[in-house]
Every structure is written in structure tokens, then in C-alpha cells.
Amino acid sequence: MRIAVVGCGYVGLVTGCCLAEAGHDVIAIDSDIARIKMLQAKRLPFYEPGLDVVMEKATRGERLRFTSDCAEAVRASDAIFICVGTPPLESGDSDLSAIDNVARQIATAARSPKLVIEKSTVPVQTGQQLRRALEVYGCAGVSFRVASNPEFLREGSAVADFFHPERIVVGVEDQQSEQQLRDIYRPIIEGSFNCPVHESKCPGGAPVLVVTTIESSELIKHASNSFLGLKISYANFISDICDRLGANVEEVTRAMGLDPRIGPQFLNAGLGFGGFCLPKDIQAFIRLAEKHGVGAGLLREAELINKDRIEQFVGKVRNALWVVKEKKIGVLGLAFKPNTDDIRFAPAIEVIRRLLAAGAHVCASDPAAIERARAVLPRVQFCSDPYEVTRDADALLVLTDWEEYRLLDWKRVYVQMARPLVLDARNMLSVQTMKAFGFEYHSLGRPDVAAEFALASA
Ligand code: UGA
């Protein structure tokens, strides 16, 4: 099928590259000419494991090309995915101006019938507005069909998620649109397509195709992301109880997760959820509900718990250090989660800002996000070598759970630090191990290893 993907951000680029890899002819469009030039030169604007391989294969096979000419791409395609950003407005609502803009461009360019698919995360009823915009601005005699096909890609494993989804949701109004979307996803629905990367991580089995109305499909995305946020905040609520009353959140959530009605995922307590999806989606969902007279106290509380994580953790740092001013604090992790260079709404960045405001000297490391963090944290010293941030540090903070941090030579870290104090905001290190090395160690909802009990065996 001939497909246009409008928007070469995170969602659009992954979608475009993977649809081309699945055998379609894809034109990916972005109004940012510098970005298009970068992609034409086969360079990715962000880090996503495996995407470089998929893009390279698809462009070499001439199934994928990049352009800033939306009109030409629209005319050359049967189906058009809208993957532009819907960032939060000051009010918390989603800013849908980019969708409106693309709709007008598609409408004025099209000379034959098109299927226009919203993939960006949007509030319910955006499909109706999209159809109206296409009709109002379109040429006489050219018809449009609208569909919703939300994405469930996680940064850091988006390629595997694309080729091995648990479900593909399509919101449609007519049989032809459903058939077209079935054709687009056929290799994935039939499970006949093997992910070109991450084989070991890919689950077997074909996905469930869920066909709904457009409104339900739009709602599924907001409802899913908000529920994930809710689940994390619930784990963090349990963590606070554990901190006050002496239980261990890891033990509690592990046992909870063994109940298949609850499930083990997204129950990790810590610094809370960040990134460009969960926080903004929960906010937009609250706005949507309240605008339509549905109380959203449940989600508001989840949001409050999440925001409070930063304060809680910084409080722990203050308690442990007594005076923060002039202290040298090493930071491991800047990205909002591992395997990405994305720092948008990253809790780590907020924690660092507060420590800087309190007069600390911060030295930070991250396997992928240093360059992005440099732009927003000019007063921080950055080191690509994680051991460098531990040298002479009064405290070491683990703010993103990159696997390589678990595997550090912690004996070496102990020797290098001015004071062997570790505060683990992601509960990624073992309390027993840190105790055995002699660290004073604090995490969230788990027992502290206090300095006076440290064994100093390292
Ligand atoms: C999220 C959803 O998981 C995807 O399904 C969805 O497609 C995507 O948003 C989107 O809307 O585009 P993503 O933003 O990549 O994906 O990140 P998640 O893996 O959901 O993690 C979000 C945050 O929650 C991270 O900061 C992570 O550290 C935190 N988290 C996650 C926890 O604090 N505890 C957990 O147990 C799990």
C-alpha cells in the first residue's frame, strides 16, 4: 500500500520506518526541513534502539523516503497517518493545532479519495473535528474517510512493540476503512513477520485486532495511559506507607503482582512517571472528563502523588546530607527511563534543578541523554564515564534505572566517594548488596541502611 506518514517525531518515524519494513511504500513528511535533511542523510534525530537498522533497510530497499512536501506525499498515497505532536497547553488540554494544520494541508492537496488515520494521542471526538476540517477545506468531489489507530509504543522498545503488539486498535466508521487497515497491518496481524531487531525480547503470538468506533478507539489510548499512571501512583502510595510503617514495597508489590487480576508490571515504586506521554495524557484526560461533567478526582490524586515523588526524594537527600549547599552530588541517570535519550518531563531533571537551587554541585552521567540534558542544565558538570561522577562525591543519586548501573563495580565506587552515601530513587540496587559493600543506602519504601550500621567491608 502507498502510505504517507505526517510528522517525523517519535511516533511518526517509528511508524513510517516499520510500515516500510513490513513491505509498504512509505513517504514520511515533516515541515522541519533540517529534520528531513538529517533523515535523508540516514541520521536519526533521537536515540531508539534498533530503529537505525530498520530505517537503513527500508531506505536501501527504496520503500521509505523523506520529504517536506506534504502535498506531493498526500497525492502519492492512499492512506495517510497523522502523527504530529499534541503537546499540553497551559490549561492542560491537548494542543490540537498541528492536527488541524495537517488536516487542512491534506484536504487542499488531495485529488482522489483518502483514508486519513489519526495516530497522535488525541481527546475523544477529535475524529469528528478532523472529518469536518477535511470536508470543509477539501476540493469538490474528493472524499475522505477517517479512522483512529492509537499507538502503544514504548520509548526504548518501540520497534519490538510495533512488530509484536499485544493488540492493534482500529476505530472505523465503514467496512472499507477497516479492510484497508487490516491490509496495512496484515503481516503483523498474521504473525508472519519477524521483528528485524530485539528477537530475544519479542513475545510470540499474533496480536488481537480490536475494531471499535472512532470514539472508543480514541478513548482506549487515554484510558490505557492514565491507568498505567494510576498503577504507578498506587505503587508509590504503598511505598509511602511502607516508609512510614516499616514494610518493604518490593515484597508487597511482588506478592500483589502474582495475582493475575493485578499483574506484576508497572508496580515499581520510585521517582514516579515522566516522559512525554503518561504525564500529559493523564492531564488531558482529567481536563476532558471535567469539561464533560465527570469527576476526575481519582486521576487528580494519581497526578498529585506523582508530582510529590520529587519532593519526597529531595527530602530524603536533604535528611541524609543535612546541609546540601556546597556538597558534591553525583547523579546516575538523566533520561525519563532507560534506553532512551528523552528528558522531557524527566523526574531526574527536576530533582537536579532543586539540588542546584539548594546550592549543590552536581556532576551527572547518562548513557544516552547527556547532550539533551546539557541544553537545559547549564550549571551541571557532565561526564560520560559513570565512575567520574562518583569521584569525591558526598552523595550518589540513582535517578534512572539503566541496567548498566546495576552492574557497576560498586567496590570501586565506594572507594572513590568522599562519603559512601547512595540514594536510589528507582529501587534498582539490592539493599543487601549495598549494605554488604558498606554504603549508607536509602531507597523508597524499602529499609534504609544507615551509616552507623554500615559494615565497611569493601
Ligand atoms: C507510554 C506507554 O507505556 C505506551 O504504551 C504508550 O504508547 C506511550 O506512553 C505513548 O503514549 O506514546 P513511554 O512514555 O515510553 O510509554 O514510557 P513508559 O514505559 O510507560 O514509562 C513511563 C514512566 O513511568 C517512566 O518515567 C518510567 O520510569 C515510569 N515507571 C514505569 C515507573 O515509575 N514505574 C513502573 O513500574 C513503570
Coordinates of N, CA and C in Angstrom, one line a residue, residues 218-444:
E218 N -10.2 6.3 20.3 CA -9.5 7.5 20.9 C -9.5 7.3 22.4
L219 N -10.6 6.9 23.0 CA -10.6 6.8 24.4 C -9.7 5.7 25.0
I220 N -9.5 4.6 24.2 CA -8.7 3.5 24.6 C -7.3 4.0 25.0
K221 N -6.8 4.9 24.1 CA -5.4 5.3 24.3 C -5.3 6.1 25.6
H222 N -6.2 7.1 25.8 CA -6.2 7.9 27.0 C -6.4 7.1 28.3
A223 N -7.4 6.2 28.1 CA -7.7 5.3 29.3 C -6.6 4.4 29.7
S224 N -5.8 3.9 28.7 CA -4.7 3.0 28.9 C -3.6 3.7 29.6
N225 N -3.2 4.8 29.0 CA -2.0 5.6 29.6 C -2.4 6.1 31.0
S226 N -3.6 6.5 31.2 CA -4.0 7.0 32.5 C -4.0 5.9 33.5
F227 N -4.4 4.7 33.1 CA -4.4 3.6 34.0 C -3.0 3.2 34.4
L228 N -2.1 3.3 33.4 CA -0.7 3.0 33.8 C -0.1 3.9 34.8
G229 N -0.5 5.2 34.6 CA -0.1 6.2 35.6 C -0.7 5.9 37.0
L230 N -2.0 5.6 37.0 CA -2.7 5.2 38.2 C -2.0 4.1 38.9
K231 N -1.6 3.1 38.2 CA -1.0 1.9 38.7 C 0.4 2.3 39.4
I232 N 1.1 3.1 38.7 CA 2.4 3.5 39.3 C 2.2 4.3 40.5
S233 N 1.2 5.2 40.5 CA 1.0 6.1 41.7 C 0.5 5.2 42.8
Y234 N -0.3 4.2 42.5 CA -0.7 3.3 43.6 C 0.5 2.6 44.2
A235 N 1.4 2.1 43.4 CA 2.7 1.5 44.0 C 3.4 2.6 44.8
N236 N 3.4 3.8 44.4 CA 4.1 4.8 45.1 C 3.4 5.2 46.4
F237 N 2.1 5.1 46.4 CA 1.3 5.3 47.7 C 1.7 4.1 48.6
I238 N 1.7 2.9 48.2 CA 2.1 1.8 49.0 C 3.5 2.0 49.6
S239 N 4.4 2.5 48.7 CA 5.8 2.8 49.1 C 5.8 3.8 50.3
D240 N 5.0 4.8 50.2 CA 5.0 5.8 51.3 C 4.5 5.1 52.6
I241 N 3.5 4.2 52.5 CA 3.0 3.5 53.7 C 4.2 2.7 54.2
C242 N 4.9 2.0 53.3 CA 6.0 1.1 53.8 C 7.1 2.0 54.5
D243 N 7.4 3.1 53.9 CA 8.4 4.0 54.5 C 8.0 4.4 56.0
R244 N 6.7 4.7 56.2 CA 6.3 5.1 57.5 C 6.1 4.0 58.5
L245 N 5.8 2.8 57.9 CA 5.4 1.7 58.9 C 6.3 0.5 58.8
G246 N 7.4 0.6 58.1 CA 8.4 -0.4 58.2 C 8.3 -1.6 57.3
A247 N 7.3 -1.6 56.3 CA 7.2 -2.8 55.4 C 8.1 -2.5 54.2
N248 N 8.2 -3.5 53.3 CA 9.1 -3.3 52.1 C 8.2 -3.4 50.9
V249 N 8.2 -2.3 50.1 CA 7.3 -2.1 49.0 C 7.6 -3.2 47.9
E250 N 8.8 -3.6 47.8 CA 9.2 -4.6 46.8 C 8.5 -5.9 47.1
E251 N 8.5 -6.3 48.4 CA 7.9 -7.5 48.8 C 6.4 -7.4 48.6
V252 N 5.8 -6.3 49.0 CA 4.4 -6.1 48.9 C 3.9 -6.2 47.4
T253 N 4.6 -5.4 46.5 CA 4.1 -5.3 45.1 C 4.4 -6.6 44.4
R254 N 5.4 -7.3 44.8 CA 5.7 -8.6 44.1 C 4.6 -9.6 44.4
A255 N 4.2 -9.6 45.7 CA 3.1 -10.6 46.0 C 1.8 -10.1 45.4
M256 N 1.5 -8.8 45.3 CA 0.3 -8.3 44.7 C 0.3 -8.7 43.2
G257 N 1.5 -8.5 42.5 CA 1.6 -8.8 41.1 C 1.4 -10.2 40.7
L258 N 1.5 -11.1 41.7 CA 1.3 -12.6 41.4 C -0.1 -12.9 41.1
D259 N -1.0 -12.0 41.6 CA -2.4 -12.2 41.3 C -2.7 -11.7 39.9
P260 N -3.1 -12.7 39.0 CA -3.2 -12.3 37.6 C -4.2 -11.2 37.4
R261 N -5.1 -10.9 38.4 CA -6.1 -9.8 38.2 C -5.3 -8.5 38.4
I262 N -4.2 -8.5 39.0 CA -3.4 -7.3 39.2 C -2.2 -7.2 38.2
G263 N -1.4 -8.3 38.2 CA -0.3 -8.3 37.2 C 0.9 -7.6 37.8
P264 N 2.1 -8.1 37.4 CA 3.3 -7.5 38.0 C 3.8 -6.2 37.4
Q265 N 3.4 -5.9 36.2 CA 4.1 -4.7 35.6 C 3.5 -3.4 36.1
F266 N 4.4 -2.4 36.0 CA 4.1 -1.0 36.3 C 3.7 -0.9 37.8
L267 N 4.3 -1.7 38.6 CA 4.1 -1.6 40.1 C 5.5 -1.2 40.7
N268 N 6.4 -0.7 40.0 CA 7.7 -0.3 40.6 C 7.6 1.0 41.2
A269 N 7.8 1.1 42.5 CA 7.8 2.4 43.2 C 9.1 3.1 42.9
G270 N 9.1 4.4 43.0 CA 10.3 5.2 42.8 C 10.0 6.6 42.6
L271 N 10.6 7.2 41.6 CA 10.6 8.7 41.4 C 9.3 9.1 40.6
G272 N 8.5 8.1 40.2 CA 7.3 8.4 39.5 C 7.4 8.4 38.0
F273 N 6.3 8.6 37.3 CA 6.3 8.5 35.9 C 6.6 9.9 35.2
G274 N 7.5 9.8 34.2 CA 7.8 11.0 33.5 C 7.6 10.7 32.0
G275 N 8.3 11.5 31.1 CA 8.2 11.3 29.7 C 7.1 12.2 29.1
F276 N 7.0 12.1 27.8 CA 6.1 13.0 27.1 C 4.7 12.4 26.9
C277 N 4.5 11.2 27.5 CA 3.2 10.6 27.3 C 2.3 10.5 28.6
L278 N 2.8 9.7 29.5 CA 1.9 9.5 30.7 C 1.5 10.8 31.4
P279 N 2.5 11.7 31.7 CA 2.0 12.9 32.5 C 1.1 13.8 31.7
K280 N 1.3 14.0 30.4 CA 0.5 14.8 29.6 C -0.9 14.2 29.3
D281 N -0.9 12.9 29.1 CA -2.1 12.2 28.8 C -3.1 12.2 30.0
I282 N -2.5 11.9 31.2 CA -3.3 11.9 32.4 C -3.9 13.3 32.6
Q283 N -3.1 14.3 32.3 CA -3.6 15.7 32.5 C -4.7 16.0 31.5
A284 N -4.5 15.6 30.3 CA -5.5 15.9 29.2 C -6.8 15.1 29.5
F285 N -6.6 13.9 30.1 CA -7.8 13.1 30.3 C -8.6 13.7 31.5
I286 N -7.9 14.2 32.5 CA -8.6 14.9 33.6 C -9.4 16.1 33.0
R287 N -8.8 16.9 32.2 CA -9.5 18.0 31.6 C -10.7 17.6 30.8
L288 N -10.5 16.6 30.0 CA -11.6 16.1 29.2 C -12.8 15.7 30.0
A289 N -12.5 14.9 31.1 CA -13.6 14.3 31.9 C -14.3 15.5 32.6
E290 N -13.5 16.4 33.2 CA -14.1 17.5 33.9 C -14.9 18.5 33.0
K291 N -14.4 18.7 31.8 CA -15.1 19.5 30.9 C -16.5 19.0 30.6
H292 N -16.6 17.6 30.7 CA -17.9 17.0 30.3 C -18.6 16.5 31.6
G293 N -18.3 17.1 32.7 CA -19.0 16.9 33.9 C -18.8 15.6 34.6
V294 N -17.7 14.9 34.3 CA -17.3 13.7 35.0 C -16.2 14.0 36.0
G295 N -16.4 13.7 37.2 CA -15.3 14.0 38.3 C -14.1 13.1 38.0
A296 N -12.9 13.8 38.1 CA -11.7 13.1 37.8 C -10.8 13.0 39.0
G297 N -11.4 13.0 40.2 CA -10.6 13.1 41.5 C -9.6 11.9 41.5
L298 N -10.0 10.8 41.0 CA -9.2 9.6 41.0 C -7.8 9.9 40.3
L299 N -8.0 10.5 39.1 CA -6.8 10.7 38.3 C -6.0 11.9 38.9
R300 N -6.7 12.9 39.4 CA -6.0 14.0 40.1 C -5.1 13.6 41.2
E301 N -5.6 12.6 42.0 CA -4.8 12.1 43.1 C -3.6 11.4 42.6
A302 N -3.8 10.6 41.5 CA -2.6 9.9 41.0 C -1.6 10.9 40.5
E303 N -2.1 12.0 39.9 CA -1.2 13.0 39.4 C -0.4 13.7 40.6
L304 N -1.2 14.0 41.6 CA -0.6 14.6 42.8 C 0.5 13.7 43.4
I305 N 0.2 12.5 43.6 CA 1.1 11.5 44.2 C 2.4 11.5 43.3
N306 N 2.2 11.6 42.0 CA 3.4 11.5 41.1 C 4.2 12.8 41.3
K307 N 3.6 14.0 41.3 CA 4.4 15.2 41.4 C 5.1 15.2 42.8
D308 N 4.5 14.6 43.8 CA 5.1 14.7 45.1 C 6.3 13.8 45.3
R309 N 6.5 12.9 44.3 CA 7.7 12.0 44.4 C 9.0 12.8 44.4
I310 N 9.0 13.8 43.6 CA 10.3 14.6 43.5 C 10.6 15.2 44.9
E311 N 9.5 15.8 45.5 CA 9.7 16.5 46.8 C 10.1 15.4 47.8
Q312 N 9.5 14.3 47.8 CA 9.8 13.2 48.8 C 11.3 12.8 48.7
F313 N 11.7 12.6 47.4 CA 13.1 12.1 47.3 C 14.1 13.2 47.6
V314 N 13.8 14.4 47.2 CA 14.7 15.5 47.6 C 14.8 15.7 49.1
G315 N 13.7 15.4 49.7 CA 13.6 15.5 51.2 C 14.6 14.4 51.8
K316 N 14.6 13.2 51.2 CA 15.5 12.2 51.6 C 16.9 12.6 51.5
V317 N 17.2 13.3 50.3 CA 18.6 13.7 50.1 C 19.0 14.7 51.2
R318 N 18.1 15.7 51.5 CA 18.4 16.7 52.5 C 18.6 16.0 53.8
N319 N 17.7 15.1 54.2 CA 17.9 14.4 55.5 C 19.2 13.7 55.6
A320 N 19.6 13.0 54.5 CA 20.8 12.3 54.6 C 22.1 13.2 54.6
L321 N 22.0 14.3 53.9 CA 23.2 15.1 53.7 C 23.3 16.2 54.8
W322 N 22.1 16.5 55.5 CA 22.0 17.6 56.5 C 22.0 18.9 55.7
V323 N 23.2 19.3 55.3 CA 23.3 20.6 54.5 C 23.6 20.2 53.1
V324 N 22.8 20.7 52.1 CA 23.0 20.4 50.7 C 24.0 21.4 50.1
K325 N 24.0 22.6 50.6 CA 24.8 23.7 50.0 C 26.3 23.2 50.0
E326 N 26.9 23.4 48.8 CA 28.4 23.2 48.6 C 28.7 21.7 48.5
K327 N 27.7 20.8 48.7 CA 28.0 19.4 48.6 C 28.2 18.9 47.2
K328 N 29.1 18.0 47.0 CA 29.2 17.5 45.6 C 28.3 16.2 45.5
I329 N 27.4 16.4 44.6 CA 26.4 15.3 44.4 C 26.6 14.6 43.0
G330 N 26.8 13.4 43.0 CA 26.9 12.6 41.7 C 25.5 12.1 41.3
V331 N 25.2 12.2 40.0 CA 23.9 11.7 39.6 C 24.1 10.6 38.5
L332 N 23.5 9.5 38.7 CA 23.4 8.5 37.6 C 22.0 8.5 37.0
G333 N 21.9 8.9 35.7 CA 20.7 8.8 35.0 C 20.0 10.2 34.9
L334 N 19.7 10.5 33.6 CA 19.0 11.8 33.3 C 17.7 11.6 32.5
A335 N 17.7 10.5 31.7 CA 16.6 10.2 30.8 C 15.4 9.9 31.7
F336 N 14.1 10.0 31.1 CA 12.9 9.7 32.0 C 12.8 8.3 32.2
K337 N 13.5 7.4 31.5 CA 13.5 6.0 31.7 C 14.7 5.4 31.0
P338 N 15.1 4.2 31.2 CA 16.3 3.7 30.5 C 16.0 3.4 29.0
N339 N 17.1 3.3 28.2 CA 17.1 3.0 26.8 C 16.5 4.1 25.9
T340 N 16.6 5.3 26.4 CA 16.1 6.5 25.6 C 17.0 7.7 25.9
D341 N 17.0 8.6 25.0 CA 17.7 9.9 25.4 C 16.7 11.0 25.7
D342 N 15.5 10.6 25.9 CA 14.4 11.6 26.1 C 14.4 12.1 27.5
I343 N 14.5 13.4 27.7 CA 14.5 14.0 29.0 C 13.2 14.8 29.2
R344 N 12.2 14.8 28.3 CA 11.0 15.6 28.5 C 10.3 15.1 29.7
F345 N 9.9 16.0 30.6 CA 9.3 15.7 31.9 C 10.0 14.5 32.7
A346 N 11.3 14.5 32.5 CA 12.1 13.5 33.2 C 12.2 13.9 34.7
P347 N 11.8 13.0 35.6 CA 11.9 13.4 37.1 C 13.4 13.7 37.4
A348 N 14.3 13.1 36.8 CA 15.7 13.3 37.2 C 16.1 14.8 37.0
I349 N 15.6 15.4 35.9 CA 15.9 16.8 35.6 C 15.4 17.7 36.8
E350 N 14.2 17.4 37.2 CA 13.5 18.2 38.3 C 14.3 18.0 39.6
V351 N 14.7 16.8 39.9 CA 15.5 16.6 41.1 C 16.8 17.4 41.1
I352 N 17.5 17.4 39.9 CA 18.7 18.1 39.8 C 18.5 19.7 40.0
R353 N 17.4 20.2 39.3 CA 17.1 21.6 39.5 C 17.0 22.0 40.9
R354 N 16.3 21.2 41.7 CA 16.1 21.5 43.1 C 17.4 21.5 43.9
L355 N 18.3 20.5 43.5 CA 19.6 20.4 44.2 C 20.4 21.6 43.9
L356 N 20.4 22.0 42.6 CA 21.2 23.2 42.2 C 20.7 24.4 42.9
A357 N 19.3 24.5 43.0 CA 18.8 25.7 43.7 C 19.2 25.7 45.2
A358 N 19.4 24.5 45.8 CA 19.8 24.5 47.2 C 21.4 24.7 47.3
G359 N 22.1 24.9 46.2 CA 23.5 25.2 46.3 C 24.4 24.0 46.1
A360 N 23.9 22.9 45.7 CA 24.8 21.7 45.5 C 25.6 21.8 44.2
H361 N 26.7 21.1 44.1 CA 27.5 21.0 42.9 C 27.1 19.6 42.3
V362 N 26.5 19.6 41.1 CA 26.0 18.4 40.6 C 26.9 17.9 39.4
C363 N 27.3 16.7 39.4 CA 28.0 16.1 38.3 C 27.2 14.9 37.9
A364 N 26.8 14.8 36.6 CA 25.8 13.8 36.2 C 26.3 13.0 35.0
S365 N 25.8 11.8 34.9 CA 26.1 10.9 33.8 C 24.8 10.2 33.3
D366 N 24.9 9.8 32.0 CA 23.7 9.0 31.5 C 24.3 8.4 30.2
P367 N 23.9 7.2 29.9 CA 24.4 6.5 28.7 C 24.0 7.2 27.4
A368 N 22.9 7.9 27.4 CA 22.4 8.5 26.1 C 21.9 9.9 26.2
A369 N 21.6 10.4 27.4 CA 20.9 11.7 27.4 C 21.7 12.9 27.8
I370 N 23.0 12.8 27.8 CA 23.8 13.9 28.3 C 23.7 15.1 27.4
E371 N 23.7 14.9 26.1 CA 23.6 16.1 25.2 C 22.3 16.8 25.3
R372 N 21.2 16.1 25.4 CA 20.0 16.8 25.6 C 19.9 17.5 27.0
A373 N 20.5 16.9 28.0 CA 20.4 17.5 29.4 C 21.3 18.7 29.4
R374 N 22.4 18.7 28.7 CA 23.3 19.9 28.7 C 22.6 21.2 28.3
A375 N 21.6 21.0 27.4 CA 20.9 22.2 26.9 C 20.0 22.8 28.0
V376 N 19.5 22.0 28.9 CA 18.6 22.5 29.9 C 19.2 22.7 31.3
L377 N 20.4 22.1 31.5 CA 21.1 22.2 32.8 C 22.5 22.8 32.6
P378 N 22.6 24.1 32.3 CA 23.9 24.6 32.0 C 24.9 24.6 33.2
R379 N 24.4 24.5 34.4 CA 25.3 24.6 35.6 C 25.7 23.2 36.1
V380 N 25.4 22.2 35.4 CA 25.8 20.8 35.8 C 27.0 20.4 35.0
Q381 N 27.9 19.7 35.7 CA 29.0 19.1 35.0 C 28.6 17.7 34.5
F382 N 28.9 17.4 33.3 CA 28.5 16.1 32.8 C 29.7 15.2 32.5
C383 N 29.6 13.9 32.8 CA 30.7 13.0 32.5 C 30.1 11.8 31.8
S384 N 30.7 11.3 30.7 CA 30.1 10.1 30.1 C 30.5 8.9 30.9
D385 N 31.6 9.0 31.6 CA 32.0 7.8 32.5 C 31.3 7.9 33.8
P386 N 30.5 6.9 34.1 CA 29.7 7.0 35.4 C 30.6 7.0 36.6
Y387 N 31.8 6.4 36.5 CA 32.7 6.4 37.7 C 33.2 7.8 38.0
E388 N 33.3 8.6 37.0 CA 33.8 10.0 37.2 C 32.8 10.8 38.1
V389 N 31.5 10.5 38.0 CA 30.6 11.3 38.9 C 30.7 10.8 40.3
T390 N 31.2 9.7 40.5 CA 31.3 9.2 41.9 C 32.5 9.7 42.7
R391 N 33.5 10.2 41.9 CA 34.8 10.6 42.5 C 34.6 11.8 43.5
D392 N 35.0 11.6 44.7 CA 34.9 12.6 45.8 C 33.5 13.1 46.0
A393 N 32.5 12.3 45.6 CA 31.1 12.8 45.8 C 30.7 12.6 47.3
D394 N 29.9 13.5 47.8 CA 29.3 13.4 49.1 C 28.1 12.5 49.1
A395 N 27.5 12.4 47.9 CA 26.3 11.5 47.8 C 26.2 11.1 46.3
L396 N 25.7 9.9 46.1 CA 25.4 9.5 44.7 C 24.0 9.2 44.6
L397 N 23.3 9.8 43.6 CA 21.9 9.5 43.4 C 21.7 8.7 42.1
V398 N 20.8 7.6 42.2 CA 20.5 6.9 41.0 C 19.1 7.3 40.6
L399 N 19.0 8.0 39.5 CA 17.7 8.6 39.1 C 17.0 8.0 37.9
T400 N 17.8 7.2 37.2 CA 17.2 6.4 36.0 C 17.7 5.0 36.1
D401 N 16.8 4.0 35.9 CA 17.3 2.6 36.2 C 17.9 1.9 34.9
W402 N 18.9 2.6 34.4 CA 19.7 1.9 33.3 C 20.4 0.6 33.9
E403 N 20.3 -0.4 33.1 CA 20.8 -1.7 33.6 C 22.3 -1.6 33.9
E404 N 23.0 -0.8 33.2 CA 24.5 -0.8 33.4 C 24.8 -0.3 34.8
Y405 N 23.9 0.5 35.4 CA 24.2 1.0 36.8 C 24.2 -0.2 37.8
R406 N 23.3 -1.1 37.6 CA 23.3 -2.3 38.5 C 24.6 -3.0 38.4
L407 N 25.2 -3.0 37.2 CA 26.4 -3.8 37.0 C 27.7 -3.0 37.3
L408 N 27.6 -1.8 37.9 CA 28.9 -1.0 38.2 C 29.7 -1.8 39.2
D409 N 31.0 -1.5 39.2 CA 31.9 -2.0 40.2 C 31.7 -1.2 41.5
W410 N 30.8 -1.6 42.3 CA 30.3 -0.8 43.5 C 31.4 -0.7 44.5
K411 N 32.4 -1.7 44.5 CA 33.5 -1.6 45.4 C 34.4 -0.4 45.1
R412 N 34.6 -0.2 43.7 CA 35.3 0.9 43.2 C 34.6 2.2 43.6
V413 N 33.3 2.2 43.4 CA 32.5 3.4 43.7 C 32.7 3.8 45.2
Y414 N 32.6 2.8 46.0 CA 32.7 3.0 47.5 C 34.1 3.7 47.8
V415 N 35.1 3.2 47.2 CA 36.5 3.7 47.5 C 36.6 5.2 47.0
Q416 N 35.9 5.5 45.8 CA 36.1 6.8 45.2 C 35.3 7.9 45.9
M417 N 34.2 7.5 46.6 CA 33.4 8.6 47.1 C 34.0 9.2 48.4
A418 N 33.7 10.6 48.5 CA 34.1 11.2 49.8 C 33.3 10.7 50.9
R419 N 32.1 10.4 50.7 CA 31.2 9.8 51.7 C 30.4 8.7 51.0
P420 N 30.4 7.5 51.5 CA 29.7 6.4 50.7 C 28.2 6.4 51.0
L421 N 27.6 7.4 50.4 CA 26.1 7.6 50.6 C 25.4 7.4 49.2
V422 N 24.6 6.5 49.1 CA 23.8 6.3 47.9 C 22.3 6.4 48.1
L423 N 21.7 7.2 47.3 CA 20.2 7.4 47.4 C 19.7 6.9 46.0
D424 N 18.9 5.8 46.1 CA 18.4 5.1 44.9 C 16.9 5.4 44.7
A425 N 16.7 6.3 43.7 CA 15.3 6.8 43.5 C 14.5 5.8 42.7
R426 N 15.1 4.7 42.2 CA 14.4 3.7 41.3 C 14.4 2.3 42.0
N427 N 14.9 2.2 43.2 CA 14.9 0.9 43.9 C 15.5 -0.1 43.0
M428 N 16.6 0.2 42.3 CA 17.2 -0.7 41.4 C 18.3 -1.6 42.0
L429 N 18.9 -1.1 43.0 CA 20.0 -1.8 43.6 C 19.5 -2.7 44.8
S430 N 20.2 -3.7 45.1 CA 19.8 -4.6 46.2 C 20.2 -4.0 47.5
V431 N 19.3 -3.9 48.5 CA 19.6 -3.4 49.8 C 20.7 -4.2 50.4
Q432 N 20.6 -5.5 50.3 CA 21.6 -6.4 50.9 C 23.0 -6.1 50.4
T433 N 23.0 -6.0 49.0 CA 24.4 -5.8 48.4 C 25.0 -4.5 48.8
M434 N 24.2 -3.4 48.8 CA 24.7 -2.1 49.2 C 25.1 -2.1 50.7
K435 N 24.4 -2.9 51.5 CA 24.8 -3.0 52.9 C 26.1 -3.7 53.0
A436 N 26.3 -4.8 52.2 CA 27.5 -5.6 52.3 C 28.7 -4.8 51.8
F437 N 28.5 -3.9 50.9 CA 29.6 -3.0 50.4 C 30.0 -1.9 51.5
G438 N 29.1 -1.7 52.3 CA 29.3 -0.7 53.4 C 28.7 0.7 53.2
F439 N 27.9 0.8 52.1 CA 27.2 2.1 51.9 C 26.2 2.4 52.9
E440 N 26.0 3.7 53.1 CA 24.8 4.2 53.7 C 23.9 4.3 52.5
Y441 N 22.7 3.6 52.6 CA 21.9 3.5 51.4 C 20.4 3.7 51.7
H442 N 19.8 4.6 50.9 CA 18.4 4.9 51.0 C 17.7 4.7 49.7
S443 N 16.5 4.1 49.8 CA 15.7 4.0 48.5 C 14.3 4.4 48.9
L444 N 13.3 4.0 48.2 CA 11.9 4.4 48.5 C 11.0 3.2 48.9

